[in-house]
Amino acid sequence: MELVFLLILILLMVIALGSGYPVAFALPGSAILTIGLAAAAGHLFAGNPDAYFHSGGPSAWLSAGVTNLRGVYWEPERDTLIAIPLFIFMGIMLQRSKIAEDLLVTMAQLFGPIPGGLGIAVVFVGALLAATTGIVGATVVAMGLISLPAMMRHNYSQPLATGAIAASGTLGQIIPPSIVLIILADQLASAVDQADTARKVLYRQSTGEVAMPSEYGVVSTSAGDMFLGALVPGLMLVGLYILFILTVALLRPRLAPAVPYEGKYDIRFAGQVVLTLLPPLTLIFLVLGSIIGGIATVNQAGAIGAAGAMIMAGYRLHNGGRMTYVPALLAIAGLVLTAFVLANYSVNIKSIVTDADRMGLTLAIVAVAILSVALVWSGMRAYRNENTLVEVMSDTAKTTSLVFIILLGAAMLTAAFRAFGGEELVKDFLNGLPGGFWMKFVIVMAVIFVLGFFLDFIEIAVVVVPIVSPILLADPEANVTAVWLGVMIGLNIQTSFLTPPFGFALFYLRGVAPAAIRTIQMYKGVVAFISLQLLALGIVGLYPPLVNYLPTRASLTAETAPPPLNPKLQYCMENFVHDRFQRDGDAIRAAIEEFSKVDLSYLPKGLAGDLKDGLESASESFDLMAEIKAVEQRLDAAAVEYRPLHRTVRAIERDAGNLEERIDILRTRVERAREESPAIERAKERIAELEARRDEILSGIPAAWDAAHDTFNEITKAERNARNAYRRAVDSAYKPIIDIRDVLAGTDALRELEAPLNQLVADLPTLEGEAGEDRLKAEEARVGAVPGAGEIRSLLAKARREIRGRAPDPAKAAEFVQEALAEYQAEVAWRTRAVAELAPALARYDAAIRDTIGLRNQPRLPREQALYVAACSAVHRDISLNF
């Protein structure tokens, strides 16, 4: 019966959407009605309102829906949601300020003489507007009103002209900043948690181990990562559009003829191009550059974009005159002053101490005041010019409300879908497909593509993505990242604006296109561009680094980069070290051999012993790395035969596990029944049937499985042991270098303690009781601040305990202080010699092994290693045989 009510849920939603009922009410309304019908049917026909739910009951799932609603509504601190109204405001303000018109006219004049130049100009401007406005309707309408008549006048092919305009207008959905990417990031954030939990359960079931290694966890995403990941695919799509138009123009010039510019390409025209392009490009640089550089979060970048759009609107909407650009110039001056202050002063109010700090704070206040004046001035201009500011804010509120209300409605619908086992049904269907992850992925992409013919991108993002993405992300076979999956879905969803019959870009263009252009010509025109979008989808699918590299690189090179000890970085770091061993192994061995000849006899036994042990470990690291690669080769060879058997057995166990889950639900229902009834009897019979089917499925596991599994696990364990042995060796090889380096760095600080210690010896006869204890405690603290002076501090502590104890012994205290002074003098002596003799050799040795053997113990990855690890991590790695 759950399936019946699941079909009712889908049918109600389809009827509501098809009848034109508002999406925001169609989604939750369908959910509430279906849950109510199921509860009523259960009460009437089974005597239990919970009878026709997959698990739980109507109150539980209505509460789950309300919880989902509350989660969206009461968590505005998530940057993915805060950024939405900011970027919407930026886009609408730029559209109302006629920046798009200026760009289109200027770019058409610039590219016109090139074959297909007008079409190329449309694509170029579409890409710029995508990176600033990101609003499909505004972009398509603006380009349709300005470019389409010009293209028709110059005998452009109707399908090519309309297709180029419609497709270019949709670039805002994939080129950041994009509302689609923000929504996808928000939906994928929870999907990652679900997928990671599912993967941990799978690992525990498959291996019997309680904890899954963190390097096998699902890689999460954020709106900033989505922006970075979508940047290259978006630009690639722009390149495909331009290449297609240029190819058509060259092969069939009559379809896209060149349009000579009637004016002159002189200094004045160049100035016009610069003045038109520079502000939007600057805004793009500020918004995306602040995210890429790690300077601002996505919501902060949205605020930058909104402020920048206000400044641009301030001079564009002005009637002209000498004061036209004054607000913009003030804003530039404020930004320059802000950059100067940040580069030269500390502006942390809590750390203001010197006059220089106060000067920096004063300049920062002045810079903020200048920016505020520029913003208020620009806002007043926008307000006074045809009430533009009020209209923009009103449209922003409407669009933002639309997005949030759909998010809320989708949360209720998702709860109802899960109530009737829809999620389990989809999961069982996808996991039951032959071909592994890629078959599941292709099916999901095909479903999203088909849904794009009928549904808006928001509806697909908030209804479909939460259901299918946890299933795809949890699969360890492809081990895809959330940012890659999000960008792939975003590219796919982008086609929804072009696919008939409900392609919104087509509707927008139809509304402004001349009557002479038939709708069928528009449909023909978008076919080629839909094909190009699918081609881009295929390219990104086959080469994931196009998406993964930039976010990973930004993460590893940022100030907040994870330390090299992070478990998720070890695989790629060890690949880097192996490559360096192959290239520079002889030089590193020579450095180890050279340092082993250094005289360490005068060092304390502990430090000397640690350095000698570290040298042995450094030498062993080469053999241990070779052992890792040898075991890897054994794994690759064994996987050839083991993989098909593993896939077969895991499929059998998965099917049996699905039946076991259904058995558990029925058992729970029987256990909670207050009395026997026909429904309970049917449940017991169903349990028996399912148990028999489960046992029959499990009997299909091949007899060779246990032996093959044990053999492969032995090799896997050997690889894990080899990696752990290597990591222990390099850690023990480099840690003594860190210790001795810190000790030698404190030599000058140690010398400064001579006078206080001598004074302590002189004053000790007069010290007693609490005063003596305080004096010794102060000296302890001073000595303790020097690295490696622990023995001196220990002797002073003993003296302090003799000064004021149950039986004070001043003579014993004086003896301990004298020992501390002798220890101090010995410490200064060997440190002084080590600084002169050992430090240069240690520096050469450190430089030789720091970036390989010592890589794990660095505070952060050096740039070369970070770029290597970013490129390595950008490739998806199959880890399914570990499950």
PDB file of N, CA, C and O in Angstrom, residues 515-565:
ATOM      1  N   ALA A 515       7.114  39.261 -34.375  1.00  0.00           N
ATOM      2  CA  ALA A 515       6.147  38.242 -34.798  1.00  0.00           C
ATOM      3  C   ALA A 515       6.645  37.466 -36.009  1.00  0.00           C
ATOM      4  O   ALA A 515       6.215  36.321 -36.254  1.00  0.00           O
ATOM      5  N   ALA A 516       7.565  38.079 -36.783  1.00  0.00           N
ATOM      6  CA  ALA A 516       8.069  37.401 -37.984  1.00  0.00           C
ATOM      7  C   ALA A 516       8.889  36.165 -37.635  1.00  0.00           C
ATOM      8  O   ALA A 516       9.070  35.276 -38.481  1.00  0.00           O
ATOM      9  N   ILE A 517       9.395  36.097 -36.422  1.00  0.00           N
ATOM     10  CA  ILE A 517      10.169  34.924 -36.005  1.00  0.00           C
ATOM     11  C   ILE A 517       9.223  33.905 -35.406  1.00  0.00           C
ATOM     12  O   ILE A 517       8.601  34.146 -34.367  1.00  0.00           O
ATOM     13  N   ARG A 518       9.118  32.784 -36.057  1.00  0.00           N
ATOM     14  CA  ARG A 518       8.188  31.751 -35.590  1.00  0.00           C
ATOM     15  C   ARG A 518       8.795  30.965 -34.423  1.00  0.00           C
ATOM     16  O   ARG A 518      10.019  30.815 -34.327  1.00  0.00           O
ATOM     17  N   THR A 519       7.919  30.462 -33.587  1.00  0.00           N
ATOM     18  CA  THR A 519       8.376  29.706 -32.415  1.00  0.00           C
ATOM     19  C   THR A 519       9.149  28.462 -32.819  1.00  0.00           C
ATOM     20  O   THR A 519      10.138  28.092 -32.175  1.00  0.00           O
ATOM     21  N   ILE A 520       8.745  27.841 -33.917  1.00  0.00           N
ATOM     22  CA  ILE A 520       9.428  26.623 -34.358  1.00  0.00           C
ATOM     23  C   ILE A 520      10.885  26.917 -34.717  1.00  0.00           C
ATOM     24  O   ILE A 520      11.775  26.081 -34.539  1.00  0.00           O
ATOM     25  N   GLN A 521      11.145  28.139 -35.232  1.00  0.00           N
ATOM     26  CA  GLN A 521      12.519  28.523 -35.551  1.00  0.00           C
ATOM     27  C   GLN A 521      13.348  28.651 -34.265  1.00  0.00           C
ATOM     28  O   GLN A 521      14.536  28.298 -34.244  1.00  0.00           O
ATOM     29  N   MET A 522      12.728  29.135 -33.213  1.00  0.00           N
ATOM     30  CA  MET A 522      13.423  29.231 -31.927  1.00  0.00           C
ATOM     31  C   MET A 522      13.733  27.837 -31.390  1.00  0.00           C
ATOM     32  O   MET A 522      14.829  27.592 -30.866  1.00  0.00           O
ATOM     33  N   TYR A 523      12.771  26.924 -31.524  1.00  0.00           N
ATOM     34  CA  TYR A 523      13.002  25.556 -31.073  1.00  0.00           C
ATOM     35  C   TYR A 523      14.157  24.916 -31.842  1.00  0.00           C
ATOM     36  O   TYR A 523      15.012  24.225 -31.269  1.00  0.00           O
ATOM     37  N   LYS A 524      14.191  25.150 -33.155  1.00  0.00           N
ATOM     38  CA  LYS A 524      15.285  24.609 -33.966  1.00  0.00           C
ATOM     39  C   LYS A 524      16.627  25.199 -33.528  1.00  0.00           C
ATOM     40  O   LYS A 524      17.641  24.512 -33.498  1.00  0.00           O
ATOM     41  N   GLY A 525      16.609  26.475 -33.214  1.00  0.00           N
ATOM     42  CA  GLY A 525      17.854  27.148 -32.858  1.00  0.00           C
ATOM     43  C   GLY A 525      18.487  26.633 -31.586  1.00  0.00           C
ATOM     44  O   GLY A 525      19.727  26.584 -31.468  1.00  0.00           O
ATOM     45  N   VAL A 526      17.670  26.230 -30.600  1.00  0.00           N
ATOM     46  CA  VAL A 526      18.248  25.815 -29.320  1.00  0.00           C
ATOM     47  C   VAL A 526      18.747  24.379 -29.346  1.00  0.00           C
ATOM     48  O   VAL A 526      19.486  23.974 -28.445  1.00  0.00           O
ATOM     49  N   VAL A 527      18.369  23.595 -30.351  1.00  0.00           N
ATOM     50  CA  VAL A 527      18.785  22.188 -30.399  1.00  0.00           C
ATOM     51  C   VAL A 527      20.306  22.074 -30.385  1.00  0.00           C
ATOM     52  O   VAL A 527      20.892  21.270 -29.641  1.00  0.00           O
ATOM     53  N   ALA A 528      20.970  22.878 -31.239  1.00  0.00           N
ATOM     54  CA  ALA A 528      22.431  22.815 -31.307  1.00  0.00           C
ATOM     55  C   ALA A 528      23.053  23.204 -29.970  1.00  0.00           C
ATOM     56  O   ALA A 528      24.040  22.579 -29.526  1.00  0.00           O
ATOM     57  N   PHE A 529      22.498  24.195 -29.311  1.00  0.00           N
ATOM     58  CA  PHE A 529      23.090  24.658 -28.047  1.00  0.00           C
ATOM     59  C   PHE A 529      22.796  23.689 -26.911  1.00  0.00           C
ATOM     60  O   PHE A 529      23.610  23.541 -25.993  1.00  0.00           O
ATOM     61  N   ILE A 530      21.646  23.025 -26.956  1.00  0.00           N
ATOM     62  CA  ILE A 530      21.401  21.952 -25.981  1.00  0.00           C
ATOM     63  C   ILE A 530      22.419  20.838 -26.179  1.00  0.00           C
ATOM     64  O   ILE A 530      22.954  20.275 -25.211  1.00  0.00           O
ATOM     65  N   SER A 531      22.717  20.520 -27.435  1.00  0.00           N
ATOM     66  CA  SER A 531      23.722  19.500 -27.727  1.00  0.00           C
ATOM     67  C   SER A 531      25.089  19.914 -27.192  1.00  0.00           C
ATOM     68  O   SER A 531      25.840  19.079 -26.662  1.00  0.00           O
ATOM     69  N   LEU A 532      25.415  21.188 -27.315  1.00  0.00           N
ATOM     70  CA  LEU A 532      26.691  21.667 -26.782  1.00  0.00           C
ATOM     71  C   LEU A 532      26.722  21.578 -25.260  1.00  0.00           C
ATOM     72  O   LEU A 532      27.766  21.252 -24.667  1.00  0.00           O
ATOM     73  N   GLN A 533      25.594  21.847 -24.617  1.00  0.00           N
ATOM     74  CA  GLN A 533      25.531  21.703 -23.165  1.00  0.00           C
ATOM     75  C   GLN A 533      25.735  20.250 -22.750  1.00  0.00           C
ATOM     76  O   GLN A 533      26.444  19.955 -21.782  1.00  0.00           O
ATOM     77  N   LEU A 534      25.127  19.328 -23.499  1.00  0.00           N
ATOM     78  CA  LEU A 534      25.313  17.907 -23.204  1.00  0.00           C
ATOM     79  C   LEU A 534      26.749  17.482 -23.480  1.00  0.00           C
ATOM     80  O   LEU A 534      27.303  16.626 -22.763  1.00  0.00           O
ATOM     81  N   LEU A 535      27.365  18.058 -24.523  1.00  0.00           N
ATOM     82  CA  LEU A 535      28.774  17.775 -24.793  1.00  0.00           C
ATOM     83  C   LEU A 535      29.645  18.247 -23.627  1.00  0.00           C
ATOM     84  O   LEU A 535      30.555  17.523 -23.190  1.00  0.00           O
ATOM     85  N   ALA A 536      29.363  19.447 -23.125  1.00  0.00           N
ATOM     86  CA  ALA A 536      30.106  19.953 -21.965  1.00  0.00           C
ATOM     87  C   ALA A 536      29.893  19.050 -20.754  1.00  0.00           C
ATOM     88  O   ALA A 536      30.834  18.780 -19.985  1.00  0.00           O
ATOM     89  N   LEU A 537      28.676  18.554 -20.604  1.00  0.00           N
ATOM     90  CA  LEU A 537      28.379  17.635 -19.503  1.00  0.00           C
ATOM     91  C   LEU A 537      29.233  16.379 -19.623  1.00  0.00           C
ATOM     92  O   LEU A 537      29.791  15.887 -18.630  1.00  0.00           O
ATOM     93  N   GLY A 538      29.343  15.861 -20.848  1.00  0.00           N
ATOM     94  CA  GLY A 538      30.154  14.665 -21.060  1.00  0.00           C
ATOM     95  C   GLY A 538      31.632  14.913 -20.807  1.00  0.00           C
ATOM     96  O   GLY A 538      32.324  14.078 -20.196  1.00  0.00           O
ATOM     97  N   ILE A 539      32.140  16.073 -21.228  1.00  0.00           N
ATOM     98  CA  ILE A 539      33.559  16.390 -21.026  1.00  0.00           C
ATOM     99  C   ILE A 539      33.881  16.487 -19.535  1.00  0.00           C
ATOM    100  O   ILE A 539      34.877  15.930 -19.056  1.00  0.00           O
ATOM    101  N   VAL A 540      33.035  17.185 -18.811  1.00  0.00           N
ATOM    102  CA  VAL A 540      33.259  17.335 -17.367  1.00  0.00           C
ATOM    103  C   VAL A 540      33.132  15.990 -16.662  1.00  0.00           C
ATOM    104  O   VAL A 540      33.864  15.698 -15.716  1.00  0.00           O
ATOM    105  N   GLY A 541      32.196  15.157 -17.135  1.00  0.00           N
ATOM    106  CA  GLY A 541      32.039  13.840 -16.533  1.00  0.00           C
ATOM    107  C   GLY A 541      33.254  12.958 -16.744  1.00  0.00           C
ATOM    108  O   GLY A 541      33.658  12.208 -15.845  1.00  0.00           O
ATOM    109  N   LEU A 542      33.877  13.061 -17.914  1.00  0.00           N
ATOM    110  CA  LEU A 542      35.038  12.232 -18.221  1.00  0.00           C
ATOM    111  C   LEU A 542      36.321  12.776 -17.608  1.00  0.00           C
ATOM    112  O   LEU A 542      37.277  12.031 -17.413  1.00  0.00           O
ATOM    113  N   TYR A 543      36.358  14.084 -17.310  1.00  0.00           N
ATOM    114  CA  TYR A 543      37.574  14.682 -16.777  1.00  0.00           C
ATOM    115  C   TYR A 543      37.227  15.525 -15.544  1.00  0.00           C
ATOM    116  O   TYR A 543      37.122  16.750 -15.608  1.00  0.00           O
ATOM    117  N   PRO A 544      37.048  14.871 -14.380  1.00  0.00           N
ATOM    118  CA  PRO A 544      36.627  15.576 -13.160  1.00  0.00           C
ATOM    119  C   PRO A 544      37.541  16.718 -12.707  1.00  0.00           C
ATOM    120  O   PRO A 544      37.051  17.648 -12.058  1.00  0.00           O
ATOM    121  N   PRO A 545      38.869  16.695 -12.984  1.00  0.00           N
ATOM    122  CA  PRO A 545      39.694  17.826 -12.518  1.00  0.00           C
ATOM    123  C   PRO A 545      39.243  19.185 -13.030  1.00  0.00           C
ATOM    124  O   PRO A 545      39.588  20.209 -12.419  1.00  0.00           O
ATOM    125  N   LEU A 546      38.482  19.217 -14.130  1.00  0.00           N
ATOM    126  CA  LEU A 546      37.949  20.498 -14.587  1.00  0.00           C
ATOM    127  C   LEU A 546      37.109  21.162 -13.504  1.00  0.00           C
ATOM    128  O   LEU A 546      37.018  22.390 -13.436  1.00  0.00           O
ATOM    129  N   VAL A 547      36.507  20.356 -12.656  1.00  0.00           N
ATOM    130  CA  VAL A 547      35.680  20.872 -11.552  1.00  0.00           C
ATOM    131  C   VAL A 547      36.454  20.872 -10.241  1.00  0.00           C
ATOM    132  O   VAL A 547      36.466  21.848  -9.499  1.00  0.00           O
ATOM    133  N   ASN A 548      37.128  19.761  -9.952  1.00  0.00           N
ATOM    134  CA  ASN A 548      37.687  19.557  -8.615  1.00  0.00           C
ATOM    135  C   ASN A 548      38.962  20.333  -8.344  1.00  0.00           C
ATOM    136  O   ASN A 548      39.269  20.631  -7.181  1.00  0.00           O
ATOM    137  N   TYR A 549      39.721  20.663  -9.383  1.00  0.00           N
ATOM    138  CA  TYR A 549      41.067  21.201  -9.140  1.00  0.00           C
ATOM    139  C   TYR A 549      41.030  22.559  -8.448  1.00  0.00           C
ATOM    140  O   TYR A 549      41.719  22.765  -7.446  1.00  0.00           O
ATOM    141  N   LEU A 550      40.260  23.493  -8.975  1.00  0.00           N
ATOM    142  CA  LEU A 550      40.276  24.841  -8.406  1.00  0.00           C
ATOM    143  C   LEU A 550      39.847  24.870  -6.941  1.00  0.00           C
ATOM    144  O   LEU A 550      40.512  25.511  -6.109  1.00  0.00           O
ATOM    145  N   PRO A 551      38.719  24.215  -6.549  1.00  0.00           N
ATOM    146  CA  PRO A 551      38.365  24.232  -5.120  1.00  0.00           C
ATOM    147  C   PRO A 551      39.435  23.597  -4.245  1.00  0.00           C
ATOM    148  O   PRO A 551      39.736  24.103  -3.160  1.00  0.00           O
ATOM    149  N   THR A 552      40.012  22.498  -4.717  1.00  0.00           N
ATOM    150  CA  THR A 552      41.040  21.830  -3.912  1.00  0.00           C
ATOM    151  C   THR A 552      42.285  22.692  -3.807  1.00  0.00           C
ATOM    152  O   THR A 552      42.891  22.820  -2.735  1.00  0.00           O
ATOM    153  N   ARG A 553      42.673  23.299  -4.923  1.00  0.00           N
ATOM    154  CA  ARG A 553      43.841  24.179  -4.904  1.00  0.00           C
ATOM    155  C   ARG A 553      43.614  25.362  -3.965  1.00  0.00           C
ATOM    156  O   ARG A 553      44.509  25.720  -3.178  1.00  0.00           O
ATOM    157  N   ALA A 554      42.451  25.974  -4.056  1.00  0.00           N
ATOM    158  CA  ALA A 554      42.161  27.112  -3.186  1.00  0.00           C
ATOM    159  C   ALA A 554      42.216  26.705  -1.719  1.00  0.00           C
ATOM    160  O   ALA A 554      42.693  27.460  -0.863  1.00  0.00           O
ATOM    161  N   SER A 555      41.726  25.511  -1.421  1.00  0.00           N
ATOM    162  CA  SER A 555      41.726  25.034  -0.038  1.00  0.00           C
ATOM    163  C   SER A 555      43.146  24.782   0.470  1.00  0.00           C
ATOM    164  O   SER A 555      43.482  25.157   1.594  1.00  0.00           O
ATOM    165  N   LEU A 556      43.999  24.184  -0.363  1.00  0.00           N
ATOM    166  CA  LEU A 556      45.332  23.786   0.075  1.00  0.00           C
ATOM    167  C   LEU A 556      46.325  24.944   0.081  1.00  0.00           C
ATOM    168  O   LEU A 556      47.385  24.843   0.704  1.00  0.00           O
ATOM    169  N   THR A 557      46.028  26.010  -0.642  1.00  0.00           N
ATOM    170  CA  THR A 557      46.945  27.155  -0.676  1.00  0.00           C
ATOM    171  C   THR A 557      46.452  28.327   0.164  1.00  0.00           C
ATOM    172  O   THR A 557      47.128  29.350   0.225  1.00  0.00           O
ATOM    173  N   ALA A 558      45.296  28.201   0.787  1.00  0.00           N
ATOM    174  CA  ALA A 558      44.748  29.286   1.604  1.00  0.00           C
ATOM    175  C   ALA A 558      45.454  29.355   2.954  1.00  0.00           C
ATOM    176  O   ALA A 558      46.162  28.421   3.366  1.00  0.00           O
ATOM    177  N   GLU A 559      45.255  30.466   3.650  1.00  0.00           N
ATOM    178  CA  GLU A 559      45.842  30.618   4.982  1.00  0.00           C
ATOM    179  C   GLU A 559      45.286  29.589   5.952  1.00  0.00           C
ATOM    180  O   GLU A 559      45.945  29.208   6.917  1.00  0.00           O
ATOM    181  N   THR A 560      44.065  29.148   5.709  1.00  0.00           N
ATOM    182  CA  THR A 560      43.414  28.170   6.582  1.00  0.00           C
ATOM    183  C   THR A 560      43.534  26.752   6.038  1.00  0.00           C
ATOM    184  O   THR A 560      42.694  25.900   6.316  1.00  0.00           O
ATOM    185  N   ALA A 561      44.565  26.494   5.227  1.00  0.00           N
ATOM    186  CA  ALA A 561      44.742  25.181   4.619  1.00  0.00           C
ATOM    187  C   ALA A 561      44.910  24.110   5.693  1.00  0.00           C
ATOM    188  O   ALA A 561      45.495  24.362   6.754  1.00  0.00           O
ATOM    189  N   PRO A 562      44.403  22.895   5.443  1.00  0.00           N
ATOM    190  CA  PRO A 562      44.586  21.824   6.424  1.00  0.00           C
ATOM    191  C   PRO A 562      46.068  21.464   6.546  1.00  0.00           C
ATOM    192  O   PRO A 562      46.822  21.568   5.576  1.00  0.00           O
ATOM    193  N   PRO A 563      46.510  21.051   7.723  1.00  0.00           N
ATOM    194  CA  PRO A 563      47.927  20.694   7.903  1.00  0.00           C
ATOM    195  C   PRO A 563      48.260  19.427   7.127  1.00  0.00           C
ATOM    196  O   PRO A 563      47.376  18.615   6.838  1.00  0.00           O
ATOM    197  N   PRO A 564      49.544  19.220   6.799  1.00  0.00           N
ATOM    198  CA  PRO A 564      49.921  18.017   6.047  1.00  0.00           C
ATOM    199  C   PRO A 564      49.621  16.712   6.761  1.00  0.00           C
ATOM    200  O   PRO A 564      49.595  15.657   6.128  1.00  0.00           O
ATOM    201  N   LEU A 565      49.404  16.753   8.066  1.00  0.00           N
ATOM    202  CA  LEU A 565      49.065  15.534   8.800  1.00  0.00           C
ATOM    203  C   LEU A 565      47.626  15.086   8.553  1.00  0.00           C
ATOM    204  O   LEU A 565      47.230  14.012   9.006  1.00  0.00           O
TER     205      LEU A 565
END
